Amino acid sequence: MTGLARPPAPESIVVDRWTAPFWEALRGRRIVVCTCGRCGTSRMPPGPFCPACQSADVIWKGVSGRGQIYSFTVVRAAHSSRDDTGVAYAPAVVELDGAAGVRLITAIVDAPLASLQIGAPVSPVWHTLTGGQTVPYYTTDAHA
Amino acid sequence: MQGRARCVLYRPTTPASAGFPLYAPPRDGELREPPHVTVDAAIVGIGATPYYRRGGSAPRTLHELIGEAVLAALADAGLNVRDVDGFAYFAGGFDTPTLMEMLGIPEVTFSASLTGAGGGSAGAIGLAATALAAREATTIVCIGALQQGRQRFGTITSTSTSTSQSAFYETAGLVGPGHMFALLARRHMHLYGTTRRHFAEVVLSCRANAVANPEAVMRERPLTLEDYLDAPMLADPHCLYDFCLECDGAIAAVVTTNARARDLRQPPVQILASAHGGHRNYGRSIYWFNMPDEDFASSGHTAVARHLYRRAGLGPTDVDVALIYDHFSSQVIMQLEDYGFCPKGEGGPFVASGAIRLGGTLPINTDGGQLSCGFIWGMTHIREAVRQLRGTAHNQVEGASVALVTGGPSSLPVSGLLLGRTA
């Protein structure tokens, strides 16, 4: 079986001062989670205030990058093609280990369709956008 | 409102008297009383263009479609353009001064649009009711209109302007809302055992209604379960038929005060209550995906439902016909739960019982809905609710006196509307 393809993605993404540390860390193949410096609540996406205590103190908590499939879908090419047997891709929400429920919106790649299962452990597969930004896709652990 | 037996085949695991999770019903005394009519507003006119398939309205222009709908709605009410002094919308693509200029409307004292990314037509009617209550206008036209010849909404996400927020979902290949809501649907299946056959029941119910509606886009296209199961899977678990139609068209509704409504051409349809908003933990929903687990596989409507019922002094058992925002079949099931028609997680068995069919305990989307009749940001649901309460629907629910209309599960605000037949 052909592995799941990488999804269509833009050449680059927009960054602001509050999200920049997240994207910068990815260039070094690390995932950091925006966490409140006062009460310790993590948030995603990163932003200027803690929704729990409104503090603007931020610490960037490093995590392993591993996680579990929280949900997924499988997209097969065009909207109208009835018998398309082309390669599919699988957008997914991955809950990060060690980050209190923080989730990334990503895709499962380089894995067989049959490996897609909610709760399946996954590890990052680093992908560099045309514009140079590294982003994490994920693969199921049996196929890492 | 007389209490009626519900769920003949379907048995909720939680007794209704216990109150379903997340839905706090009105206190006992309130439930037994007739509706508390605290909203001084009624829908008195409805006008619409035909429902076209995407691109099918060319070479007509969007403003031409809107003008036709507005003039038809005013004629339906027995009013004319000089009576109009307000506008309320959900979606853009047009605005008040252009409509005033085009139609010769002398002056407005109210013009507002509901924010958010869902189809908030129910909430737009609520804006009109709010303006009437504040005496900021007397006759408000609510409009939903769109043409998808140039931009189809099925892929709208991929053409939105990128921001530092959208950066967090843009690389996942989520081309449109149908892909995004599929992630909620998959989670719902995982948590509650919901199946594709449950989604199919929503789809087939709507299609059966559409086939009996001469105005529905899919009126000549009956659908079977086999057809459904054979359909191309666009965003698993959403197949082709789980997606709403892509249409062109315009619908206008005229809203005015009860006193004024009494003198007009049609029996007024009373606005019993309106609500829009939602809770932070649903937030941007399909653009966020970080909702707490109890909110992830939901429609985000629980808070709005609670306010709506409380304001009206009604509960789910009082609803005779429901027009449930059906951009995706899975979201219909989640809204049925969030509006307390069944406990959370039991939307699948609820629809499988036949409850939502014509003749069931809660007929929904009796015109065929956005899945099979037409998609105009949920304004089709306003139109159908008005017809049901006037007693003029193609698939009339006998004795319908209370209708629920919901708007737009998506990024908040979501909205809801309870409408009543004039006694």
XYZ file of C-alpha atoms in Angstrom:
567
model
C 0.000 0.000 0.000
C 1.157 3.465 -0.812
C 1.883 5.521 2.270
C -0.122 8.580 3.107
C 1.084 11.577 1.146
C 2.035 14.971 2.463
C -0.862 17.402 2.316
C -0.941 20.512 0.144
C 0.663 23.326 2.130
C 1.474 26.994 1.534
C 4.999 28.147 0.705
C 5.202 30.047 3.951
C 3.150 30.957 6.974
C 2.508 34.239 8.789
C 4.294 34.779 12.090
C 3.826 37.419 14.776
C 5.847 38.235 17.889
C 3.789 35.905 20.039
C 3.965 32.911 17.727
C 7.549 33.422 16.510
C 9.261 31.384 19.274
C 7.138 28.344 18.341
C 8.154 28.543 14.688
C 11.760 29.394 15.511
C 12.090 26.286 17.684
C 10.753 24.176 14.830
C 13.679 25.291 12.677
C 15.806 23.408 15.211
C 13.383 20.483 15.105
C 12.111 21.164 18.587
C 8.541 21.728 19.717
C 7.934 24.285 22.449
C 4.593 25.049 24.032
C 3.492 28.525 25.083
C 2.932 28.238 28.825
C 1.903 30.799 31.405
C 4.809 31.941 33.541
C 2.470 32.650 36.428
C -0.032 29.774 36.602
C 1.551 27.193 34.292
C -1.411 26.792 31.941
C -0.356 25.913 28.395
C -2.159 27.386 25.425
C -2.290 26.825 21.686
C -1.888 28.817 19.566
C 0.555 31.014 21.456
C -0.795 34.465 22.311
C -0.192 37.458 24.538
C -2.366 36.529 27.523
C -3.017 33.438 29.598
C -6.722 32.600 29.263
C -6.722 31.209 32.805
C -5.107 34.096 34.704
C -4.593 36.843 32.059
C -0.892 37.054 32.808
C 1.383 38.076 29.933
C 4.350 36.159 31.373
C 5.308 33.374 28.996
C 7.687 30.485 29.290
C 8.344 28.176 26.355
C 8.146 24.633 27.576
C 10.025 22.074 25.538
C 8.264 18.778 24.906
C 9.357 15.563 23.253
C 7.224 16.293 20.214
C 5.630 12.888 20.422
C 1.895 12.546 20.850
C -1.257 10.669 20.036
C -3.779 10.946 17.235
C -6.746 12.818 18.697
C -8.749 12.812 15.480
C -8.108 12.520 11.780
C -9.693 12.605 8.363
C -8.627 11.186 5.032
C -8.795 13.372 1.962
C -8.733 11.834 -1.479
C -7.875 14.399 -4.113
C -10.569 16.242 -5.985
C -14.060 16.973 -4.768
C -15.803 15.445 -7.743
C -13.809 12.408 -8.752
C -15.848 9.300 -8.064
C -13.274 6.595 -8.535
C -10.116 8.413 -7.685
C -7.589 5.889 -6.434
C -4.815 8.422 -6.139
C -2.766 8.893 -3.045
C -4.655 10.149 -0.045
C -3.490 12.430 2.692
C -4.645 12.525 6.267
C -5.106 15.809 8.138
C -5.047 15.077 11.841
C -5.158 16.634 15.265
C -2.332 15.365 17.462
C -2.347 15.776 21.216
C 1.202 16.357 22.456
C 2.640 14.274 25.234
C 3.525 16.248 28.345
C 1.624 19.397 27.417
C -1.727 19.054 29.197
C -3.983 18.577 26.224
C -2.299 20.969 23.792
C -2.958 19.851 20.215
C -1.306 20.478 16.874
C -3.228 20.597 13.601
C -1.071 18.501 11.320
C -1.181 15.466 9.048
C -0.187 11.833 9.332
C 2.355 10.986 6.610
C 4.563 8.102 5.476
C 2.262 5.561 7.091
C -0.314 3.160 5.710
C -3.949 4.195 5.763
C -4.724 1.269 8.049
C -2.472 2.650 10.767
C -4.778 5.613 11.327
C -6.476 5.198 14.640
C -7.486 7.606 17.363
C -5.100 7.150 20.266
C -2.286 5.796 18.104
C 1.130 7.028 19.265
C 2.865 9.240 16.712
C 6.220 10.929 16.245
C 7.155 14.020 14.280
C 8.329 13.897 10.656
C 10.040 17.179 9.847
C 8.941 18.890 6.677
C 10.358 22.091 5.257
C 8.034 24.421 3.370
C 9.289 25.941 0.115
C 9.876 29.207 1.952
C 12.171 27.533 4.486
C 9.966 27.088 7.543
C 10.093 23.653 9.159
C 6.750 22.206 10.231
C 5.945 18.943 11.989
C 3.965 16.227 10.290
C 3.518 12.955 12.128
C 3.826 9.271 11.473
C 2.452 6.362 13.424
C 5.160 4.886 15.610
C 5.237 1.468 13.970
C 6.351 3.253 10.792
C 8.731 5.877 12.154
C -47.795 24.042 24.330
C -49.027 20.580 24.902
C -46.484 17.992 25.953
C -46.288 15.194 23.423
C -44.831 11.753 23.592
C -41.341 11.688 22.119
C -38.830 9.075 21.146
C -41.277 6.280 20.404
C -38.556 3.928 19.251
C -35.560 5.685 20.667
C -35.109 5.555 24.431
C -32.651 8.022 25.923
C -30.365 6.553 28.541
C -31.008 9.520 30.779
C -34.612 10.230 31.811
C -35.657 13.599 30.416
C -36.753 14.616 33.896
C -33.149 14.402 35.049
C -32.119 17.062 32.561
C -29.676 16.137 29.845
C -26.036 16.928 30.405
C -25.173 20.499 29.485
C -28.811 21.365 28.930
C -30.445 23.014 31.898
C -34.188 23.035 31.261
C -36.407 25.799 32.579
C -37.752 25.182 36.061
C -40.877 23.048 36.250
C -43.357 25.892 36.571
C -41.931 27.665 33.547
C -42.157 24.601 31.363
C -45.875 24.211 31.859
C -46.741 27.795 31.130
C -47.558 29.066 27.665
C -44.675 30.840 25.929
C -43.615 34.047 27.594
C -43.918 36.476 24.731
C -41.307 38.980 25.653
C -40.034 39.653 22.158
C -42.012 42.327 20.346
C -41.146 41.190 16.852
C -42.590 39.043 14.113
C -41.605 37.889 10.645
C -44.236 39.268 8.311
C -42.801 38.731 4.858
C -40.578 36.280 3.036
C -39.215 36.539 -0.491
C -36.778 34.393 -2.428
C -35.234 33.799 -5.804
C -35.189 30.239 -7.126
C -32.409 28.110 -5.648
C -29.699 27.698 -8.280
C -26.861 25.238 -8.309
C -23.455 26.876 -7.901
C -22.882 29.270 -10.792
C -26.385 28.646 -12.160
C -27.630 32.176 -11.555
C -25.246 33.689 -14.143
C -25.535 36.159 -15.824
C -27.769 37.556 -13.115
C -25.881 39.679 -10.591
C -25.854 39.239 -6.823
C -27.603 42.572 -6.319
C -30.269 41.631 -8.842
C -30.964 38.458 -6.850
C -31.108 40.415 -3.595
C -33.419 43.047 -5.075
C -35.789 40.358 -6.320
C -35.892 38.699 -2.882
C -36.378 41.962 -0.989
C -39.164 43.205 -3.250
C -40.884 39.817 -3.039
C -40.621 39.810 0.761
C -42.072 43.310 1.009
C -44.906 42.405 -1.372
C -45.579 39.277 0.672
C -45.929 41.475 3.760
C -47.986 44.140 2.028
C -45.267 46.730 2.510
C -43.059 48.707 0.128
C -39.500 50.002 0.063
C -40.429 53.249 1.770
C -41.429 51.291 4.880
C -37.943 49.813 5.294
C -35.724 51.536 7.862
C -33.302 48.805 8.853
C -31.176 45.898 7.650
C -29.626 42.928 9.421
C -27.445 40.255 7.836
C -25.186 37.396 8.515
C -22.987 37.150 5.460
C -21.396 39.882 3.409
C -20.824 40.428 -0.277
C -23.316 43.282 -0.242
C -24.168 46.159 2.045
C -26.865 48.580 3.051
C -26.035 51.721 1.030
C -25.927 49.784 -2.225
C -29.313 48.279 -1.477
C -30.758 51.685 -0.540
C -29.361 53.192 -3.732
C -30.608 50.318 -5.895
C -34.093 49.984 -4.404
C -34.819 53.611 -3.475
C -34.979 53.155 0.281
C -34.985 56.706 1.677
C -33.374 56.309 5.112
C -32.256 53.640 7.545
C -31.828 53.908 11.303
C -30.324 50.449 11.828
C -27.805 48.361 9.916
C -25.961 45.452 11.495
C -24.286 42.200 10.674
C -23.684 39.193 12.892
C -20.014 38.303 13.215
C -18.582 34.815 13.004
C -17.898 32.221 10.367
C -20.933 29.961 10.523
C -24.181 30.604 8.733
C -25.733 32.976 11.231
C -29.032 33.764 9.542
C -30.954 32.794 12.691
C -28.842 35.314 14.565
C -29.499 38.004 11.961
C -33.235 37.712 12.645
C -32.307 38.064 16.318
C -30.445 41.304 15.563
C -33.596 42.642 13.955
C -35.665 41.712 17.018
C -33.125 43.446 19.240
C -33.283 46.631 17.180
C -37.086 46.616 17.316
C -37.014 46.167 21.095
C -34.702 49.168 21.375
C -37.051 51.139 19.083
C -34.146 51.839 16.759
C -36.140 50.884 13.690
C -39.638 49.738 12.775
C -39.261 47.552 9.692
C -36.092 45.565 9.197
C -35.143 43.426 6.236
C -32.862 40.447 6.852
C -31.058 39.081 3.811
C -29.056 36.027 2.937
C -27.595 35.937 -0.563
C -24.725 34.378 -2.387
C -23.284 33.453 -5.718
C -20.588 30.810 -5.860
C -19.687 31.108 -9.527
C -16.310 32.630 -8.713
C -15.592 31.258 -5.260
C -17.022 27.979 -4.058
C -17.357 27.696 -0.320
C -16.350 24.043 -0.360
C -12.752 25.168 -0.682
C -13.056 28.538 1.038
C -10.498 27.808 3.740
C -7.715 27.438 1.225
C -8.373 30.899 -0.202
C -8.687 32.851 3.032
C -6.096 35.469 3.879
C -3.283 33.948 5.911
C -2.744 35.194 9.440
C -0.527 34.218 12.342
C -3.537 32.270 13.644
C -4.323 30.445 10.410
C -0.644 29.405 10.296
C -1.529 26.735 12.829
C -3.900 24.881 10.486
C -2.744 25.893 7.005
C -0.171 23.178 6.588
C -2.591 20.327 7.391
C -4.278 20.293 3.980
C -7.710 21.200 5.349
C -9.096 22.617 2.123
C -12.570 23.529 3.325
C -15.013 23.332 6.218
C -16.055 19.807 5.243
C -12.550 18.579 5.899
C -12.361 20.437 9.185
C -15.714 19.265 10.515
C -14.727 15.721 9.559
C -12.251 15.834 12.446
C -15.108 16.614 14.848
C -17.251 13.899 13.262
C -14.477 11.298 13.592
C -14.037 12.161 17.257
C -17.812 11.869 17.818
C -17.752 8.396 16.270
C -14.845 7.448 18.510
C -16.419 8.734 21.727
C -20.012 7.664 21.212
C -20.120 4.941 18.598
C -21.825 7.125 16.008
C -21.730 5.509 12.572
C -21.909 6.467 8.925
C -25.400 5.020 8.847
C -26.408 7.653 11.370
C -25.030 10.362 9.111
C -26.833 8.664 6.230
C -30.153 8.892 8.043
C -29.796 12.682 8.242
C -28.899 12.815 4.562
C -31.693 10.485 3.431
C -34.292 12.279 5.567
C -33.393 15.587 3.986
C -33.352 14.078 0.505
C -36.781 12.510 0.980
C -38.113 15.923 1.986
C -36.451 17.552 -1.012
C -37.954 15.076 -3.445
C -41.400 16.191 -2.214
C -40.499 19.885 -2.528
C -40.861 21.253 -6.067
C -38.505 24.134 -5.206
C -35.648 21.957 -3.971
C -32.484 21.688 -6.055
C -32.475 17.897 -5.571
C -36.212 17.439 -6.208
C -35.611 14.947 -9.005
C -32.802 13.027 -7.330
C -34.045 10.417 -4.869
C -31.287 8.792 -2.860
C -30.929 5.353 -1.295
C -28.704 4.071 1.473
C -26.775 2.131 -1.164
C -26.172 5.341 -3.123
C -24.931 6.944 0.064
C -22.577 4.134 0.969
C -21.216 4.038 -2.603
C -20.542 7.770 -2.787
C -17.002 9.113 -3.001
C -15.463 9.737 0.392
C -14.331 13.350 0.306
C -13.077 13.750 3.848
C -13.523 10.558 5.794
C -16.023 10.088 7.443
C -17.763 12.712 5.289
C -18.772 11.420 1.861
C -20.150 13.543 -0.964
C -23.681 13.479 0.446
C -22.640 14.581 3.923
C -21.718 17.954 2.438
C -24.398 20.591 1.860
C -25.157 21.863 -1.618
C -23.287 24.768 -3.172
C -25.894 27.221 -4.427
C -26.681 30.676 -5.702
C -29.725 32.612 -4.602
C -31.180 35.202 -2.257
C -33.778 35.165 0.507
C -35.170 38.141 2.402
C -37.319 38.267 5.527
C -39.187 41.318 6.812
C -39.288 41.756 10.594
C -41.475 44.291 12.362
C -43.242 44.908 15.680
C -46.266 42.882 16.704
C -48.548 45.896 16.588
C -47.562 46.640 13.021
C -47.604 42.958 12.088
C -51.284 42.646 12.911
C -52.254 44.998 10.069
C -50.258 43.277 7.372
C -51.073 40.774 4.682
C -49.786 37.540 6.196
C -50.378 35.903 9.551
C -47.340 37.048 11.560
C -44.778 34.509 12.687
C -43.856 35.440 16.235
C -40.226 35.574 17.336
C -40.440 33.724 20.671
C -36.759 34.051 21.483
C -33.413 34.561 19.824
C -29.895 33.979 21.058
C -26.409 34.133 19.672
C -22.976 33.712 21.160
C -21.416 30.657 22.703
C -18.887 29.560 25.264
C -15.151 30.165 25.159
C -14.365 26.468 25.179
C -15.864 26.117 21.695
C -14.293 29.372 20.541
C -12.995 29.239 16.979
C -13.812 25.516 16.852
C -12.679 24.218 13.458
C -10.012 26.912 13.264
C -8.724 26.053 16.734
C -9.119 22.314 17.436
C -7.957 22.853 21.007
C -11.428 22.699 22.548
C -11.612 20.677 25.769
C -12.594 17.094 25.048
C -16.206 17.539 26.221
C -16.688 20.349 23.692
C -14.669 19.050 20.756
C -17.246 16.694 19.260
C -20.109 19.150 19.554
C -21.850 21.910 17.641
C -20.979 24.605 20.190
C -24.676 25.334 20.665
C -25.219 24.273 24.284
C -25.020 27.754 25.765
C -27.157 29.308 23.046
C -29.738 26.519 23.421
C -29.971 27.092 27.146
C -30.511 30.832 26.740
C -32.972 30.324 23.931
C -35.202 27.942 25.865
C -35.068 30.040 29.005
C -35.966 33.208 27.175
C -38.901 31.546 25.489
C -40.034 29.589 28.555
C -39.954 26.486 26.390
C -38.022 23.247 26.241
C -37.082 20.758 23.544
C -40.363 18.858 23.843
C -42.245 21.992 22.799
C -40.553 22.131 19.392
C -42.812 20.823 16.605
C -40.416 21.234 13.688
C -36.702 22.003 13.675
C -34.643 23.602 10.930
C -31.175 22.486 11.912
C -28.170 24.072 10.224
C -26.984 21.298 7.963
C -23.740 22.272 6.295
C -22.615 18.763 7.266
C -24.773 15.847 8.344
C -22.574 15.093 11.354
C -23.199 18.557 12.741
C -26.956 17.983 12.605
C -26.505 15.057 14.977
C -24.383 17.139 17.337
C -26.913 19.991 17.320
C -29.769 17.615 18.137
C -27.759 16.689 21.224
C -26.810 20.238 22.099
C -30.445 21.384 21.861
C -31.475 18.647 24.293
C -33.551 16.480 21.960
C -31.493 13.554 23.249
C -28.580 13.166 25.660
C -25.054 13.992 24.551
C -23.663 11.196 22.423
C -27.051 9.714 21.513
C -27.728 11.780 18.415
C -26.960 8.772 16.238
C -29.521 6.413 17.798
C -31.963 9.335 17.992
C -31.936 9.898 14.224
C -31.862 6.139 13.559
C -35.184 5.862 15.398
C -36.901 7.785 12.610
C -37.509 10.751 14.896
C -36.354 13.345 12.350
C -38.448 12.061 9.443
C -41.737 13.622 8.409
C -44.199 11.980 10.762
C -41.477 11.427 13.369
C -41.414 13.066 16.740
C -39.127 15.881 15.554
C -39.276 16.442 11.798
C -36.248 18.419 10.690
C -35.338 20.343 7.542
C -38.710 19.684 5.977
C -37.837 21.550 2.774
C -34.862 19.245 2.197
C -32.447 21.440 4.099
C -29.122 22.721 2.918
C -28.148 19.148 2.169
C -30.818 18.751 -0.514
C -32.985 21.863 -1.003
C -30.640 24.840 -1.138
C -27.807 26.524 0.719
C -28.072 30.229 1.424
C -26.335 30.658 4.771
C -29.292 29.155 6.612
C -31.820 31.700 5.333
C -33.552 28.741 3.677
C -34.291 27.537 7.209
C -35.886 30.868 8.142
C -38.033 30.668 5.033
C -39.114 27.093 5.730
C -39.870 27.809 9.406
C -42.117 30.694 8.365
C -43.913 28.467 5.883
C -44.412 25.740 8.479
C -45.881 28.212 10.949
C -48.138 29.740 8.310
C -49.249 26.239 7.402
C -48.079 26.589 3.793
C -45.047 24.287 3.636
C -44.736 21.685 0.887
C -44.120 19.080 3.591
C -46.377 20.550 6.212
C -46.051 19.310 9.789
C -49.638 19.187 10.923
C -50.405 21.703 13.628
C -46.855 23.052 13.792
C -46.871 25.884 16.296
C -43.246 26.125 17.476
C -40.233 25.971 15.165
C -36.558 25.953 16.078
C -34.071 27.436 13.625
C -30.357 27.087 14.239
C -27.476 28.947 12.681
C -23.980 28.010 11.853
C -21.949 25.642 13.950
C -18.473 27.047 13.351
C -16.325 29.745 14.867
C -18.520 31.605 17.389
C -21.020 33.130 17.524
C -23.534 30.420 16.770
C -27.194 31.336 16.899
C -30.673 30.011 17.449
C -34.214 31.204 17.003
C -37.554 29.982 18.293
C -40.516 31.003 16.174
C -44.198 30.551 16.938
C -47.459 30.511 15.066
C -49.742 33.377 15.937
C -52.539 32.024 18.109
